[in-house]
Coordinates of C-alpha atoms in Angstrom, one line a residue:
X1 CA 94.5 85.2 114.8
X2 CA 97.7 86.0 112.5
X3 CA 97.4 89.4 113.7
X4 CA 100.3 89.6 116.6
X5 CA 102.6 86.9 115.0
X6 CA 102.8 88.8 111.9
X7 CA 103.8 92.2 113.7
X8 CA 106.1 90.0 115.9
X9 CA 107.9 88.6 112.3
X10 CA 107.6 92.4 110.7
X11 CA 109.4 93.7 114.0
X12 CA 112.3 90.7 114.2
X13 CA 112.7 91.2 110.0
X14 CA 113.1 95.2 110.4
X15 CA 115.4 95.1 113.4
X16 CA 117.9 92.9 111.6
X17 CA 117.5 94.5 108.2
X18 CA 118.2 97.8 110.0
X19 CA 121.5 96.3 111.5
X20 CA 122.3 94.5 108.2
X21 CA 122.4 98.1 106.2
X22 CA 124.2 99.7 108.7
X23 CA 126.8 97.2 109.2
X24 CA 126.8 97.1 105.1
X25 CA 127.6 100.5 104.4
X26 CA 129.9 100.6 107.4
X27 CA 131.8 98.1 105.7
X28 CA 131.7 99.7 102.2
X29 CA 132.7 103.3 103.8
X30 CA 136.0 101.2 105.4
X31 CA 136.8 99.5 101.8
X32 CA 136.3 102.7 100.0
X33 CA 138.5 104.4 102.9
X34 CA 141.3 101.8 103.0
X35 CA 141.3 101.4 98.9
X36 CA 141.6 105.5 98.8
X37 CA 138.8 104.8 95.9
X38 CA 137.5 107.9 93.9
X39 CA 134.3 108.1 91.5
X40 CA 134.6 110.7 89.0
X41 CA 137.1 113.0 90.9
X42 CA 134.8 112.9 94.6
X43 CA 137.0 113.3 97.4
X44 CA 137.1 109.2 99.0
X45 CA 137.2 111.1 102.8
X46 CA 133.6 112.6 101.6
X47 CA 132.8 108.8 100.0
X48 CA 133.6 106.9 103.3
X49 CA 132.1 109.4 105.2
X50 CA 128.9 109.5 103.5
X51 CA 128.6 106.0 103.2
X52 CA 128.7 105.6 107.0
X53 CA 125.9 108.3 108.1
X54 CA 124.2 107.1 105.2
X55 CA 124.3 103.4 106.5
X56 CA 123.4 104.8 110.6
X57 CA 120.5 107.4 109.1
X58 CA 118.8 104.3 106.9
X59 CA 119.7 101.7 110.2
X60 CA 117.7 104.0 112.1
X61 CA 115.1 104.5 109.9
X62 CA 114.5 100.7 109.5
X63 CA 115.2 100.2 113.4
X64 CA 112.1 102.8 113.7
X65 CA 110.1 101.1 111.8
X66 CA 110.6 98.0 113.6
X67 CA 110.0 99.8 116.9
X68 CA 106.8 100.9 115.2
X69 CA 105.8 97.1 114.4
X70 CA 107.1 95.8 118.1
X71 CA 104.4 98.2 119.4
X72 CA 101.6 97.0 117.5
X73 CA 103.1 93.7 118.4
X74 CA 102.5 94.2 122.6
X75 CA 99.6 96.2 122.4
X76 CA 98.0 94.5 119.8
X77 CA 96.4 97.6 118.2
X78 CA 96.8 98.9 115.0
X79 CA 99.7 101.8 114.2
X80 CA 98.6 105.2 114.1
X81 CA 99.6 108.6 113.2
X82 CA 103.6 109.0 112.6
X83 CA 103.9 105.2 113.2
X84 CA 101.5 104.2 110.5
X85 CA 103.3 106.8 108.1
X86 CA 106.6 105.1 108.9
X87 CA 105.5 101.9 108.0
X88 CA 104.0 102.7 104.7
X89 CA 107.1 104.8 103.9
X90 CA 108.4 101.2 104.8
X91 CA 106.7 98.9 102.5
X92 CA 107.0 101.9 99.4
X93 CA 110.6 101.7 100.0
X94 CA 111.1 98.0 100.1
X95 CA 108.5 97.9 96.8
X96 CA 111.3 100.5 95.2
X97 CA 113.8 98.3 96.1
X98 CA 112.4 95.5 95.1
X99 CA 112.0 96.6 91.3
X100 CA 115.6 98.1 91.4
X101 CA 117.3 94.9 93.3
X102 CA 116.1 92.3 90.5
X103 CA 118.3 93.9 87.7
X104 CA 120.9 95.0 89.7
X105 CA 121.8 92.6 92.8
X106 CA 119.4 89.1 91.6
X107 CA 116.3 87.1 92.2
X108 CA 117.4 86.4 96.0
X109 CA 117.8 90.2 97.2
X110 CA 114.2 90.7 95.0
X111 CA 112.6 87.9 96.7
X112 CA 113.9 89.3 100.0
X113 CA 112.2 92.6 99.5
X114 CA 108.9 91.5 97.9
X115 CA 108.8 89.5 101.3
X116 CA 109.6 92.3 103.5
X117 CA 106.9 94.5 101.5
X118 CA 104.1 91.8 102.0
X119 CA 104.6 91.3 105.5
X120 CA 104.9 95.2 106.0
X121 CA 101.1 95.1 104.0
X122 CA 99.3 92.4 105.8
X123 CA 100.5 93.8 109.1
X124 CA 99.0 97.1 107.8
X125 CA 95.6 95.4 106.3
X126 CA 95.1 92.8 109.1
X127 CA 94.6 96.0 111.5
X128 CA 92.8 97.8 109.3
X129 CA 90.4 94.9 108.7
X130 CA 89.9 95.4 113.0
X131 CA 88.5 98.5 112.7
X132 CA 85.6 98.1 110.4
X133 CA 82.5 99.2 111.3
X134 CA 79.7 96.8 111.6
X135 CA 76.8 96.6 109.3
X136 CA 73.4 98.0 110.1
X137 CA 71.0 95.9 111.9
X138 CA 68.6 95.1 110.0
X139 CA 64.6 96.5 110.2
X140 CA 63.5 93.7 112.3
X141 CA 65.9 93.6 114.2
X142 CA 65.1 93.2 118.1
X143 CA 66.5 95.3 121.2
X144 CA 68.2 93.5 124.2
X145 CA 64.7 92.9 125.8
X146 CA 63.2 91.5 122.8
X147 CA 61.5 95.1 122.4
X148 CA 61.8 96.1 118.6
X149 CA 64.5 98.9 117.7
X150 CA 63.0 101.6 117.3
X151 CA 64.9 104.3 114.8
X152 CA 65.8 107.8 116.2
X153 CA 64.1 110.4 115.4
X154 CA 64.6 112.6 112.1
X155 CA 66.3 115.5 112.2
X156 CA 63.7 119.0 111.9
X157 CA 64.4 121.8 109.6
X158 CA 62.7 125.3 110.7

């Protein structure tokens, strides 16, 4: 089944994205730090700052979500509750990122996230296609025993 070796890609994929934005703002909090850099008259302390938390709060986000996929990875059930939230948060936000990264950043950083936000879906469909409930046998169906099924009974109104 594709099942497991998709949640195994989504979890690898997350975990370095989450590491990749943190260590990218990081970086851009240190440059705007160094370069004292101002955008329309904002303190650069406040700038750097922000930057950082903002690159450990959206690492940790991502590095949830990843956690989130490693799990459905070992147990090899689908996400529920807060984890299934957290990973369609995941694929919205790589979909909004997508459509902003194509005129901003280029094709490659688009093609990334579309990527991201497929795999992130068919994890989520691929479990949800697990839980299905069979269809109804049908009316001539036969019991274990060869014995015909026999309906239950209808409900009685007084």
């Amino acid at each position: 089944m594709v099942r497991r070796p998709v949640a195994w890609v989504v979890a690898v994929v997350l975990f370095l994205e989450a590491l990749g934005i943190a260590a990218l703002n990081w970086f851009m909090g240190i440059v705007v730090d160094r370069q004292k850099m101002s955008l329309a008259g904002l303190d650069p302390d406040v700038m750097s700052v922000s930057s950082k938390v903002g690159g450990v709060v959206f690492g940790l986000y991502f590095a949830l979500c990843g956690l989130v996929a490693l799990l459905v990875a070992l147990r090899n059930r689908r996400p529920a509750g807060v984890g299934r939230i957290l990973l369609i948060s995941a694929a919205v936000v790589h979909a909004l990122l997508g459509a902003f990264t194509w005129g901003l950043v280029g094709w490659n950083a688009w093609l990334f996230m579309v990527v991201v936000f497929a795999l992130i879906v068919l994890l989520l469909m691929t479990y949800d296609a697990q839980e299905r409930p069979l269809a109804d046998a049908p009316a001539d169906a036969k019991g274990d025993e060869g014995s015909p099924v026999t309906p239950p009974p209808a409900p009685t109104t007084p």
